[in-house]
Every structure is written in structure tokens, then in C-alpha cells.
Short mmCIF file of C-alpha atoms in Angstrom, two decimals:
data_model
loop_
_atom_site.label_atom_id
_atom_site.label_comp_id
_atom_site.label_asym_id
_atom_site.label_seq_id
_atom_site.Cartn_x
_atom_site.Cartn_y
_atom_site.Cartn_z
CA MET A 24 -18.37 -13.80 3.65
CA LYS A 25 -14.80 -14.21 4.88
CA HIS A 26 -15.87 -16.56 7.63
CA THR A 27 -15.54 -19.66 5.49
CA ALA A 28 -11.81 -19.04 5.27
CA TYR A 29 -11.39 -19.38 9.02
CA SER A 30 -10.65 -22.60 10.83
CA LYS A 31 -13.34 -24.22 12.99
CA GLU A 32 -11.43 -23.24 16.08
CA HIS A 33 -11.47 -19.60 15.00
CA ALA A 34 -15.22 -19.79 14.34
CA ARG A 35 -15.73 -21.16 17.86
CA PHE A 36 -13.56 -18.35 19.21
CA LEU A 37 -15.69 -15.75 17.42
CA ILE A 38 -18.93 -17.28 18.69
CA LYS A 39 -17.60 -17.37 22.23
CA ARG A 40 -16.57 -13.75 22.00
CA ARG A 41 -19.97 -12.70 20.70
CA LYS A 42 -21.72 -14.69 23.44
CA ASN A 43 -19.59 -13.00 26.07
CA LEU A 44 -20.40 -9.57 24.65
CA THR A 45 -24.13 -10.35 24.69
CA LEU A 46 -23.86 -11.53 28.27
CA VAL A 47 -22.09 -8.36 29.38
CA TRP A 48 -24.69 -6.14 27.75
CA THR A 49 -27.61 -8.18 29.10
CA LEU A 50 -26.20 -7.94 32.61
CA ARG A 51 -25.49 -4.22 32.26
CA ILE A 52 -29.10 -3.50 31.30
CA GLY A 53 -30.32 -6.06 33.82
CA VAL A 54 -28.53 -4.30 36.71
CA LEU A 55 -30.12 -1.00 35.70
CA ALA A 56 -33.59 -2.56 35.38
CA LEU A 57 -33.20 -4.34 38.72
CA LEU A 58 -32.17 -1.16 40.54
CA LEU A 59 -34.97 0.89 38.99
CA GLY A 60 -37.46 -1.91 39.72
CA LEU A 61 -36.39 -2.20 43.37
CA TRP A 62 -36.52 1.56 43.76
CA GLU A 63 -40.03 1.68 42.32
CA LEU A 64 -41.10 -1.29 44.46
CA VAL A 65 -39.90 0.00 47.84
CA THR A 66 -41.46 3.41 47.27
CA ALA A 67 -44.74 2.06 45.81
CA CYS A 68 -45.22 -0.31 48.76
CA GLY A 69 -44.57 2.52 51.17
CA TRP A 70 -41.49 0.90 52.79
CA VAL A 71 -39.61 4.09 52.03
CA ASP A 72 -41.18 7.53 51.83
CA PRO A 73 -41.27 8.54 48.14
CA PHE A 74 -41.33 12.17 49.25
CA ILE A 75 -37.71 11.73 50.39
CA MET A 76 -36.50 9.02 47.99
CA SER A 77 -38.57 9.94 44.93
CA SER A 78 -39.12 7.08 42.49
CA PRO A 79 -38.58 6.26 38.79
CA SER A 80 -42.23 6.88 37.96
CA ARG A 81 -42.24 10.22 39.78
CA ILE A 82 -39.02 11.20 37.94
CA ALA A 83 -40.68 10.35 34.64
CA LYS A 84 -43.72 12.41 35.61
CA THR A 85 -41.56 15.37 36.66
CA ILE A 86 -39.61 15.30 33.41
CA ALA A 87 -42.88 15.07 31.47
CA SER A 88 -44.26 18.11 33.27
CA LEU A 89 -41.04 20.05 32.69
CA TYR A 90 -41.41 19.16 29.03
CA ALA A 91 -45.07 20.19 29.05
CA ASP A 92 -44.39 23.68 30.42
CA GLY A 93 -41.53 24.12 27.98
CA SER A 94 -38.79 24.53 30.60
CA LEU A 95 -37.09 21.15 30.04
CA PHE A 96 -35.06 22.11 27.00
CA TYR A 97 -34.56 25.61 28.31
CA HIS A 98 -32.73 24.35 31.39
CA ILE A 99 -30.84 21.70 29.46
CA GLY A 100 -29.87 24.31 26.87
CA VAL A 101 -28.59 26.76 29.48
CA THR A 102 -26.40 24.17 31.19
CA LEU A 103 -25.17 22.75 27.90
CA TRP A 104 -24.27 26.18 26.55
CA GLU A 105 -22.38 27.11 29.72
CA THR A 106 -20.51 23.82 29.74
CA LEU A 107 -19.53 23.96 26.09
CA ALA A 108 -18.53 27.63 26.17
CA GLY A 109 -16.44 27.07 29.29
CA PHE A 110 -14.90 23.94 27.77
CA ALA A 111 -13.96 25.70 24.54
CA ILE A 112 -12.45 28.73 26.25
CA ALA A 113 -10.54 26.63 28.80
CA VAL A 114 -9.10 24.35 26.09
CA VAL A 115 -8.05 27.13 23.71
CA LEU A 116 -6.65 29.42 26.40
CA GLY A 117 -5.01 26.51 28.22
CA PHE A 118 -3.31 25.38 25.01
CA ALA A 119 -2.06 28.91 24.31
CA VAL A 120 -0.72 29.41 27.82
CA ALA A 121 1.00 26.01 27.73
CA LEU A 122 2.68 27.05 24.46
CA LEU A 123 3.90 30.27 26.02
CA LEU A 124 5.27 28.39 29.02
CA TRP A 125 7.02 25.92 26.73
CA TRP A 126 8.50 28.72 24.67
CA SER A 127 10.14 30.57 27.53
CA GLU A 128 11.75 28.74 30.39
CA THR A 129 12.02 31.99 32.32
CA VAL A 130 8.29 32.68 32.05
CA ARG A 131 7.71 29.08 33.11
CA LYS A 132 9.86 29.45 36.20
CA VAL A 133 8.26 32.77 37.09
CA LEU A 134 4.69 31.51 36.76
CA GLU A 135 5.19 28.05 38.25
CA PRO A 136 4.29 28.90 41.89
CA TYR A 137 1.18 30.80 40.75
CA ILE A 138 -0.02 27.87 38.70
CA VAL A 139 0.64 25.45 41.54
CA VAL A 140 -1.37 27.61 43.97
CA LEU A 141 -4.20 28.12 41.46
CA ASN A 142 -4.29 24.39 40.85
CA ALA A 143 -4.50 23.59 44.55
CA LEU A 144 -7.04 26.31 45.35
CA PRO A 145 -10.65 25.07 45.58
CA LYS A 146 -12.22 27.24 42.88
CA ILE A 147 -15.50 27.37 44.77
CA ALA A 148 -13.79 29.65 47.29
CA LEU A 149 -13.87 32.31 44.58
CA GLY A 150 -17.68 32.09 44.35
CA PRO A 151 -18.51 35.40 46.08
CA LEU A 152 -15.89 37.25 44.00
CA ILE A 153 -17.29 35.82 40.80
CA ILE A 154 -20.82 36.96 41.70
CA VAL A 155 -19.58 40.47 42.39
CA TRP A 156 -17.52 40.61 39.21
CA PHE A 157 -19.81 38.90 36.75
CA GLY A 158 -23.28 39.18 38.27
CA THR A 159 -25.69 36.29 38.46
CA GLY A 160 -25.96 35.43 34.76
CA SER A 161 -24.37 32.78 32.59
CA GLU A 162 -21.13 34.77 32.35
CA ALA A 163 -20.33 33.96 35.97
CA ILE A 164 -20.87 30.26 35.37
CA VAL A 165 -18.80 30.21 32.19
CA PHE A 166 -16.03 31.97 34.09
CA MET A 167 -16.19 29.34 36.83
CA THR A 168 -16.07 26.56 34.22
CA VAL A 169 -12.99 28.12 32.60
CA LEU A 170 -11.35 28.51 35.99
CA VAL A 171 -11.89 24.87 36.87
CA GLY A 172 -10.73 23.57 33.50
CA ILE A 173 -7.89 25.80 32.38
CA ILE A 174 -5.21 24.79 34.89
CA VAL A 175 -5.63 21.11 34.09
CA ALA A 176 -5.50 21.92 30.37
CA ILE A 177 -2.32 23.98 30.83
CA LEU A 178 -0.51 21.38 32.93
CA HIS A 179 -1.56 18.51 30.66
CA MET A 180 -0.32 20.18 27.47
CA LEU A 181 2.80 21.64 29.05
CA SER A 182 3.97 18.26 30.30
CA ALA A 183 3.46 16.86 26.79
CA PHE A 184 5.37 19.73 25.16
CA ILE A 185 8.24 19.38 27.61
CA ALA A 186 8.35 15.60 27.15
CA THR A 187 9.31 15.98 23.46
CA ASP A 188 12.17 13.56 22.73
CA PRO A 189 15.42 15.51 23.30
CA ASN A 190 17.18 13.47 20.61
CA LYS A 191 14.61 14.54 18.04
CA ILE A 192 15.12 18.15 19.12
CA LEU A 193 18.88 17.59 18.70
CA LEU A 194 18.22 16.23 15.20
CA MET A 195 16.14 19.29 14.32
CA ARG A 196 18.81 21.62 15.69
CA SER A 197 21.52 19.80 13.75
CA LEU A 198 19.46 20.45 10.62
CA GLY A 199 19.55 24.12 11.53
CA ALA A 200 15.91 24.38 12.64
CA GLY A 201 14.82 27.39 14.67
CA LYS A 202 12.36 27.37 17.52
CA TRP A 203 9.29 27.92 15.30
CA GLN A 204 10.27 25.01 13.08
CA ILE A 205 10.90 22.78 16.09
CA LEU A 206 7.47 23.78 17.39
CA PHE A 207 5.51 23.17 14.21
CA LYS A 208 7.39 20.20 12.79
CA LEU A 209 8.14 18.33 15.99
CA VAL A 210 6.57 19.49 19.27
CA LEU A 211 2.99 19.99 18.07
CA PRO A 212 2.70 16.79 16.02
CA SER A 213 4.24 14.70 18.79
CA SER A 214 1.81 16.20 21.34
CA TYR A 215 -1.21 15.11 19.31
CA PRO A 216 -2.14 12.12 21.56
CA ALA A 217 -1.82 14.39 24.63
CA LEU A 218 -4.19 16.88 23.01
CA ILE A 219 -6.83 14.19 22.62
CA SER A 220 -6.50 13.00 26.21
CA MET A 221 -6.57 16.63 27.38
CA LEU A 222 -9.90 17.10 25.57
CA LYS A 223 -11.28 14.04 27.34
CA VAL A 224 -10.21 15.23 30.78
CA SER A 225 -11.45 18.75 30.03
CA VAL A 226 -14.96 17.56 29.21
CA GLY A 227 -15.25 16.17 32.74
CA MET A 228 -13.78 19.33 34.24
CA ALA A 229 -16.25 21.48 32.28
CA TRP A 230 -19.22 19.63 33.78
CA ILE A 231 -17.78 20.03 37.27
CA GLY A 232 -17.26 23.75 36.63
CA SER A 233 -20.66 24.51 35.15
CA ILE A 234 -22.68 22.64 37.79
CA MET A 235 -20.55 24.10 40.58
CA GLY A 236 -21.14 27.53 39.07
CA GLU A 237 -24.87 26.94 38.95
CA TYR A 238 -24.83 25.88 42.58
CA ILE A 239 -23.28 29.19 43.60
CA VAL A 240 -25.21 31.52 41.39
CA SER A 241 -27.87 30.88 38.78
CA ARG A 242 -31.41 31.43 37.65
CA ALA A 243 -31.60 28.55 35.22
CA GLY A 244 -29.94 25.28 34.28
CA LEU A 245 -29.86 21.74 35.67
CA GLY A 246 -27.62 22.73 38.57
CA TYR A 247 -30.12 25.46 39.42
CA LEU A 248 -32.98 22.90 39.36
CA ILE A 249 -31.05 20.65 41.75
CA VAL A 250 -30.32 23.47 44.21
CA TYR A 251 -33.81 24.92 43.93
CA GLY A 252 -35.42 21.49 44.33
CA GLY A 253 -33.34 20.89 47.46
CA GLN A 254 -34.31 24.22 48.97
CA VAL A 255 -38.07 23.75 48.50
CA PHE A 256 -37.86 20.03 49.30
CA LYS A 257 -38.95 18.85 45.86
CA LEU A 258 -36.77 15.76 45.76
CA ASP A 259 -38.46 14.63 42.53
CA LEU A 260 -37.01 17.67 40.83
CA VAL A 261 -33.56 17.02 42.30
CA MET A 262 -33.59 13.41 41.12
CA SER A 263 -34.92 14.33 37.67
CA ALA A 264 -32.26 16.97 37.09
CA THR A 265 -29.56 14.56 38.29
CA PHE A 266 -30.87 11.90 35.92
CA LEU A 267 -30.82 14.35 32.98
CA LEU A 268 -27.28 15.36 33.94
CA CYS A 269 -26.21 11.70 33.81
CA LEU A 270 -27.65 11.39 30.31
CA LEU A 271 -25.99 14.59 29.08
CA ALA A 272 -22.59 13.75 30.55
CA ALA A 273 -22.72 10.27 29.06
CA GLY A 274 -23.76 11.72 25.68
CA MET A 275 -20.95 14.25 25.68
CA TYR A 276 -18.40 11.63 26.68
CA ALA A 277 -19.59 9.43 23.81
CA LEU A 278 -19.15 12.38 21.44
CA VAL A 279 -15.57 12.92 22.63
CA VAL A 280 -14.79 9.22 22.17
CA LEU A 281 -16.20 9.47 18.64
CA LEU A 282 -14.11 12.58 18.00
CA GLU A 283 -11.05 10.73 19.30
CA LYS A 284 -11.68 7.89 16.87
CA ILE A 285 -11.99 10.31 13.95
CA LEU A 286 -8.90 12.29 14.96
CA VAL A 287 -6.74 9.23 15.53
CA LYS A 288 -7.84 7.75 12.23
CA ASN A 289 -6.95 11.01 10.50
CA ALA A 290 -3.57 11.06 12.16
CA GLU A 291 -2.80 7.55 10.95
CA ARG A 292 -4.44 8.01 7.55
CA MET B 30 43.71 17.45 0.34
CA LYS B 31 41.30 20.11 1.48
CA ASN B 32 40.24 20.07 5.11
CA ILE B 33 36.52 19.91 5.75
CA LEU B 34 36.85 20.10 9.51
CA GLN B 35 39.69 21.41 11.62
CA PHE B 36 39.92 21.33 15.44
CA GLN B 37 42.69 23.53 16.82
CA SER B 38 43.47 23.13 20.57
CA VAL B 39 39.79 22.83 21.41
CA THR B 40 38.78 22.73 25.07
CA TYR B 41 35.23 22.28 26.25
CA ILE B 42 33.94 22.75 29.80
CA TYR B 43 30.46 21.77 31.00
CA HIS B 44 29.01 24.02 33.67
CA THR B 45 26.52 22.71 36.20
CA VAL B 46 25.33 24.04 39.54
CA ARG B 47 27.62 21.59 41.30
CA GLY B 48 30.71 22.68 39.45
CA GLU B 49 32.46 22.44 36.14
CA LEU B 50 33.62 19.46 34.18
CA ILE B 51 36.33 19.50 31.58
CA ALA B 52 35.02 17.24 28.81
CA ALA B 53 37.70 17.86 26.21
CA LYS B 54 41.14 19.37 26.58
CA ASP B 55 43.41 20.69 23.86
CA VAL B 56 41.95 18.53 21.09
CA THR B 57 43.55 18.99 17.70
CA PHE B 58 42.71 17.04 14.56
CA SER B 59 41.41 17.50 11.07
CA VAL B 60 39.21 15.65 8.63
CA GLY B 61 40.12 15.89 4.97
CA GLU B 62 37.73 15.81 2.05
CA GLY B 63 36.56 12.29 1.19
CA GLU B 64 38.08 10.81 4.33
CA PHE B 65 36.33 8.44 6.74
CA VAL B 66 37.62 9.20 10.23
CA ALA B 67 36.61 7.18 13.29
CA VAL B 68 36.99 8.37 16.86
CA ILE B 69 37.21 5.75 19.60
CA GLY B 70 37.70 6.16 23.32
CA PRO B 71 36.68 4.75 26.69
CA SER B 72 33.02 5.20 27.52
CA GLY B 73 32.15 8.54 29.02
CA CYS B 74 35.31 10.17 27.65
CA GLY B 75 33.47 12.94 25.84
CA LYS B 76 33.16 11.49 22.34
CA THR B 77 29.68 12.86 21.84
CA THR B 78 30.89 16.27 23.03
CA ILE B 79 33.45 16.25 20.20
CA LEU B 80 30.70 15.53 17.71
CA SER B 81 28.39 18.22 19.10
CA LEU B 82 31.29 20.65 18.85
CA ALA B 83 31.94 19.58 15.27
CA ALA B 84 28.26 20.10 14.47
CA GLY B 85 28.30 23.55 16.01
CA LEU B 86 25.67 22.59 18.57
CA LEU B 87 28.18 23.49 21.30
CA LYS B 88 30.61 26.40 21.28
CA PRO B 89 34.20 25.61 22.38
CA SER B 90 35.37 27.14 25.66
CA ASP B 91 38.79 27.59 24.12
CA GLY B 92 40.44 26.98 20.76
CA THR B 93 38.94 27.16 17.29
CA ILE B 94 36.89 24.92 15.05
CA GLU B 95 36.90 25.55 11.33
CA ARG B 96 34.25 24.03 9.19
CA SER B 97 33.91 24.32 5.46
CA GLY B 98 30.62 23.33 3.99
CA THR B 99 27.46 21.85 5.41
CA PHE B 100 27.09 18.82 7.64
CA GLY B 101 24.51 16.17 8.46
CA TYR B 102 24.09 14.49 11.82
CA MET B 103 23.14 10.85 12.29
CA LEU B 104 22.20 9.69 15.77
CA GLN B 105 22.18 6.38 17.66
CA LYS B 106 18.51 5.86 17.01
CA ASP B 107 16.94 6.65 13.67
CA GLU B 108 14.75 9.40 15.17
CA LEU B 109 12.36 9.14 12.23
CA PHE B 110 9.13 11.01 13.00
CA PRO B 111 6.43 8.33 13.42
CA TRP B 112 3.67 10.58 12.07
CA ARG B 113 5.45 11.13 8.76
CA THR B 114 5.89 8.66 5.93
CA ILE B 115 9.44 7.67 4.98
CA GLU B 116 9.21 10.05 2.03
CA LYS B 117 8.14 12.96 4.24
CA ASN B 118 10.86 12.05 6.74
CA ILE B 119 13.45 12.22 4.01
CA TYR B 120 12.13 15.67 2.98
CA LEU B 121 12.56 16.97 6.53
CA PRO B 122 16.03 18.52 6.07
CA LEU B 123 14.87 20.16 2.84
CA GLU B 124 11.80 21.59 4.59
CA VAL B 125 13.82 22.90 7.50
CA ARG B 126 16.27 24.57 5.11
CA ARG B 127 13.42 25.79 2.93
CA GLN B 128 14.87 24.04 -0.09
CA ARG B 129 11.62 23.23 -1.77
CA SER B 130 12.69 22.94 -5.37
CA PRO B 131 11.40 19.85 -7.21
CA GLN B 132 14.98 18.96 -8.23
CA GLN B 133 16.06 18.62 -4.60
CA ARG B 134 13.05 16.46 -3.81
CA GLU B 135 13.73 14.33 -6.86
CA ARG B 136 17.33 13.92 -5.78
CA ALA B 137 16.24 12.76 -2.33
CA VAL B 138 13.74 10.28 -3.79
CA ALA B 139 16.35 9.06 -6.27
CA LEU B 140 18.73 8.38 -3.37
CA ALA B 141 16.04 6.46 -1.52
CA GLU B 142 15.26 4.41 -4.60
CA LYS B 143 18.90 3.75 -5.33
CA TYR B 144 19.42 2.35 -1.85
CA GLY B 145 16.39 0.09 -1.70
CA LEU B 146 13.79 2.28 -0.03
CA GLY B 147 11.70 2.86 -3.15
CA ASP B 148 8.93 0.50 -2.07
CA PHE B 149 8.74 2.02 1.40
CA LEU B 150 8.38 5.71 0.54
CA LYS B 151 4.71 5.74 1.44
CA SER B 152 5.16 3.54 4.53
CA TYR B 153 5.36 4.78 8.10
CA PRO B 154 8.53 4.14 10.13
CA ALA B 155 6.71 1.66 12.41
CA GLN B 156 6.18 -0.60 9.39
CA LEU B 157 9.94 -0.92 8.74
CA SER B 158 12.58 -3.11 10.38
CA GLY B 159 15.29 -1.55 12.51
CA GLY B 160 17.89 -1.89 9.77
CA MET B 161 15.65 -0.31 7.14
CA ARG B 162 14.81 2.52 9.47
CA GLN B 163 18.47 3.28 10.08
CA ARG B 164 19.01 3.23 6.33
CA ALA B 165 16.14 5.69 5.94
CA ALA B 166 17.79 7.85 8.59
CA LEU B 167 21.00 7.87 6.53
CA ILE B 168 19.12 8.81 3.36
CA ARG B 169 17.44 11.62 5.32
CA THR B 170 20.88 12.83 6.39
CA LEU B 171 22.14 12.64 2.79
CA ALA B 172 19.04 14.34 1.36
CA ALA B 173 20.38 17.79 2.17
CA ASP B 174 23.63 16.87 0.38
CA PRO B 175 25.96 17.59 3.31
CA ASP B 176 29.73 17.89 2.83
CA LEU B 177 30.43 16.16 6.11
CA LEU B 178 28.54 13.34 7.83
CA LEU B 179 28.71 13.18 11.60
CA LEU B 180 27.83 9.70 12.84
CA ASP B 181 27.18 9.24 16.55
CA GLU B 182 27.31 5.47 17.17
CA PRO B 183 24.68 5.03 14.47
CA PHE B 184 24.60 1.22 14.80
CA SER B 185 24.61 0.77 18.56
CA ALA B 186 20.83 0.43 18.90
CA LEU B 187 20.70 -2.50 16.45
CA ASP B 188 21.06 -6.22 17.10
CA TYR B 189 24.37 -7.79 16.09
CA GLN B 190 23.42 -9.24 12.71
CA THR B 191 21.48 -6.17 11.60
CA ARG B 192 24.35 -4.10 12.83
CA LEU B 193 26.90 -5.79 10.56
CA ASN B 194 24.56 -5.49 7.58
CA VAL B 195 23.67 -1.85 8.16
CA CYS B 196 27.34 -1.06 8.77
CA GLU B 197 28.14 -2.59 5.35
CA ASP B 198 25.25 -0.65 3.79
CA VAL B 199 26.24 2.65 5.27
CA ALA B 200 29.88 2.20 4.29
CA ASN B 201 28.88 1.44 0.69
CA ILE B 202 26.49 4.35 0.48
CA ILE B 203 28.97 6.81 1.96
CA ARG B 204 31.78 5.62 -0.33
CA SER B 205 29.70 5.61 -3.47
CA GLU B 206 28.31 9.07 -2.69
CA LYS B 207 31.93 10.15 -2.00
CA LYS B 208 31.06 11.69 1.35
CA THR B 209 33.36 12.72 4.15
CA ALA B 210 32.48 11.16 7.48
CA LEU B 211 33.38 11.46 11.13
CA LEU B 212 32.26 8.43 13.12
CA ILE B 213 32.09 8.23 16.91
CA THR B 214 32.04 4.71 18.34
CA HIS B 215 33.09 2.66 21.32
CA ASP B 216 33.27 -0.44 19.13
CA ILE B 217 36.88 -1.02 18.06
CA SER B 218 36.06 -3.51 15.31
CA GLU B 219 33.47 -1.16 13.84
CA ALA B 220 36.07 1.60 13.70
CA ILE B 221 38.62 -0.68 11.98
CA SER B 222 36.10 -2.02 9.48
CA LEU B 223 34.90 1.44 8.40
CA ALA B 224 37.63 4.03 8.77
CA ASP B 225 40.57 5.36 6.79
CA ARG B 226 41.94 6.95 9.92
CA ILE B 227 41.31 6.30 13.61
CA LEU B 228 41.74 8.76 16.46
CA VAL B 229 42.14 7.26 19.93
CA LEU B 230 40.93 9.48 22.74
CA SER B 231 42.00 9.36 26.38
CA ALA B 232 39.66 9.06 29.35
CA ARG B 233 38.06 12.31 30.44
CA PRO B 234 39.10 15.01 29.79
CA ALA B 235 39.35 13.77 26.20
CA ARG B 236 42.65 14.33 24.41
CA VAL B 237 43.84 12.76 21.18
CA LEU B 238 46.26 10.03 22.28
CA HIS B 239 47.06 8.41 18.94
CA THR B 240 46.22 8.79 15.29
CA HIS B 241 46.39 5.76 13.01
CA THR B 242 46.10 5.64 9.26
CA LEU B 243 44.66 2.35 8.07
CA ASP B 244 45.77 0.89 4.77
CA PHE B 245 42.75 -1.20 3.77
CA GLY B 246 41.88 1.11 0.87
CA GLY B 247 38.41 0.55 -0.46
CA VAL B 248 37.86 -2.88 1.10
CA PRO B 249 34.27 -3.05 2.46
CA PRO B 250 33.65 -3.64 6.21
CA LEU B 251 32.72 -7.33 6.22
CA ARG B 252 35.70 -8.26 4.02
CA ARG B 253 38.02 -6.25 6.26
CA ARG B 254 37.00 -8.33 9.22
CA GLU B 255 38.39 -11.41 7.44
CA LEU B 256 41.80 -9.90 6.72
CA PRO B 257 44.79 -10.83 8.91
CA ALA B 258 45.66 -7.16 9.48
CA PHE B 259 42.30 -6.70 11.16
CA SER B 260 43.16 -8.61 14.33
CA GLY B 261 46.53 -6.89 14.48
CA TRP B 262 44.86 -3.50 14.51
CA PHE B 263 42.31 -4.73 17.01
CA GLU B 264 44.96 -5.83 19.51
CA ARG B 265 46.87 -2.63 19.11
CA LEU B 266 43.83 -0.37 19.64
CA TRP B 267 42.58 -2.56 22.49
CA GLY B 268 45.92 -2.10 24.19
CA GLU B 269 45.89 1.67 23.67
CA LEU B 270 42.39 2.00 25.09
CA ASN B 271 43.23 -0.03 28.19
CA THR B 272 46.35 1.77 29.34
#
């Protein structure tokens, strides 16, 4: 309806933009279709052994059979629950610890070397300990997910808290503000963008943690299917679980992007 | 005249790992009620230290500082919080001091309206020009009704034309609200165009070298710049700063 108000040049610009967008999407889907088609072709013609490479049609069949025996959503549910629980705990705890470290410079200095070491340590090295402590259930995997995510969450938020504009802190102090007021009126609101980016990073870390946890110890979940499939040489199962993981990770990322849009809109009003 | 602020032989020493640095030595001066005092000095001489001491943000190593009444601090940049509207920014000092009565809020809004911010109360700082933002920062400082305004080069982040206009604005607002002000600046002409009295500081460690009382009366800043006495004062202060 507004388009009539635009100049012809602007109309051409809009059309060009839309054409470009269509092209990008066509190519994106085309690349996927081409790869899947090639994959199917080389395995169907017997150029590559489908037993080792699997194939799109075999993946579809495997997923269908998982669905038929009712285990598809069970495994997805287990992995999803572990990931989300680990994500939530890591984010909340990480935020709280970062606040504590911001509050007290002494605590920060004391804990700094521990955090650096924990950050550098490959968490998978703690696998045997986690099995002994938490058994072989979901608790162990949630713990692993928290372990992988929390340090990143702490460091991300802490650097944002510390980066608060010193002149604004000076302004608050000149108004007679105490530490609580500086925290609630200045530090937290100004760290809002960092919180959103921390959530985004933490989603990725949570997937790493939960799948890694399932690799070490598990009786269910997509990571379990991948490991199990590898052990009994059912490459169809490995590929299917990997494919489902791709879908889930993409879906969760899309949700976070949506959340970001809502949060940013709210912040701007 | 009642003294709002009184420095008596104030010395201030900064301590760092590498050693100590005497920023101010034996500084004595006072600011009387209703006065506009400007402090000039070579860059890096410790002007901001004097202001932080006056605000009570630093404690003197030696000497005494007497303050009667409350103060408001205005910084080089406006430091408005970008996530708050202008109105909410102006309420900030009231919130921090837990002065939540409707009368105080009304007073703050009335000030904003009186000085041309009425249409921008619901806007965010990013939507305002630099000059308007600095004006909003002044209204925020005045919202808590301070007895003394401490101005730390409040115009230095603005471009030249905006700077002259905002300087004029601020001078008018401060005079019509009958506020006492202590201005720190490295800009000699700004000091002459605003102040009733000028203190000239030495290079570090800062001491008060000279005190001058200007006789412009209530002449506003831009008009002062046109007066013949202006260039006389300028030459004199320029000379004192460069010896």
C-alpha cells in the first residue's frame, strides 16, 4: 500500500533485493538437495558401500522404525531434557557466581587461578569421576553439561559487569549510591546485551556438554544412539541420530534468536 | 556571605604500586553561596582531583574540607543511561536518594519543561542531540536540588558551536536557579565567560597560584566575549598559566 509513494528507483531496489533473497534460498536448498541426491546415488549404484556410508533413504527408514517402536521421542526427550536442565543450571549458577566475583575484588583475585584452570581443563577428563559420583543416569550427564557451560557463563558475565563505564559509576557514587544501587540501577541494566549473547553461547555449550556426557555414560539419548550404533556397526543409526541432533540444535538456536528478538524489543520498548 | 565549600591546606597523594604522586599540595580556597567559581590550570595539574575531593569521593591526605549542604556532580560526558527515558534519567538522583514524593518528581519535571526538555521527556538519550543531552544532564543534576554544583569540564565533549550554546544555557539556568557552582576547565575563555571568580592552579602538584575576582556582574557568557575587558583577562590568565 505504501509502495506507490516510493520512487521508481526504490521500487527497482526492492525488487532486486527480493530477487537476491530468493536466489540465496533456492541455492541453499539446492545445495542440500544436491548433496542428499549424490549421497543416495553413489550408495544406490553400489559405488560406495551403504553399510559404511549409510544413505538418505536408509536414514529415513531407520528414523521411521525408531518412531514405530516408540523409542524416537524417548531418546530425543532424554537428550533434550538433559541439555535444557544443564543449560538452565549453568546459566543461573554462572550468573550468580559472576555477580559474587564482581561484588568482591578479593574473592575475584582468590578464585581467578581456579577458574582459569577449570576453564582450560578438558571436562571429559573428569568422566570417570562423574560416573563414580553420579552413577550412570541423567544426573551425571546434567552435571557434565553444567561443568562445560558454567565457566563460559561466568567469564562472559563477569567481563560485562567489570566493563561497566567507570564514569557512570562515578556519577552514581556522586549521587550517594551504594553498591546495591549501583548494581541494580547501572551494572545489571548495562549488562543486558551481554546476558543475551551469553545465552546464545551457552546453548551451544549445553549441546556439547550433554552429548559428551552421553558418550561417556548413558543408557538413552541421541548421544547414546550414536555411541551404541558405532559399537555394533549400525552406521544407519549413527547417521540418523546425528541428523536428528542437527535438527534439534538448529531448532534450539532458532528459539534463542527468537527470544533475543523479543528481549531486545522489550528493552527498547 | 556564607561559605558552601571551604578547602583548608588540603594535600592529596595518590598511591600506586610504583610509588606515590602528590596531586595537590596545600590548597586553600572557599566558595561562597551563590558564587560561580572557575578553576583553571595546565592539563594534568590535578583539577579533577580537586573536584573529586570537593565531592567527597576522595578523602584528603592532609588538611580539611568543609562542606555545607548537598552537591551535584556534572561530568564531561552527559552519562545519561541509554536504557532510560530522559524523564527516568532525571529521576535517577531522586531514586538513589529515595526521595520518591510526587512533589519532588513534579519539581524535576517542571525544571525540564522550563528549560525546553518538555517534549523529550519520553524520548531516549540516543534520540537527542549532544547539546540537548548535556542540558538533560544538567537538569538531572539539578533535580535533587543541590546547594553546590560541581562541573568537570562539562562542555569539552561538544563541538565548538554547540559548546558556546550549551555554555550560555547552563550559565542562564544556574543563575536563574541561583545555584552555587564550581567549574573545572582548561579553557580560559570559558572560565572568563562564566565565572565570578577564577582560581589559577600551578602545574602538579596543584597549588592555588592566583585568585581573580571578575567584575562582569550578571552579563551572560556570549555577551562577555564581546566586551573589551574579556581579552584583557584572557591575556593575563594566559600569561599566568604559561609561566
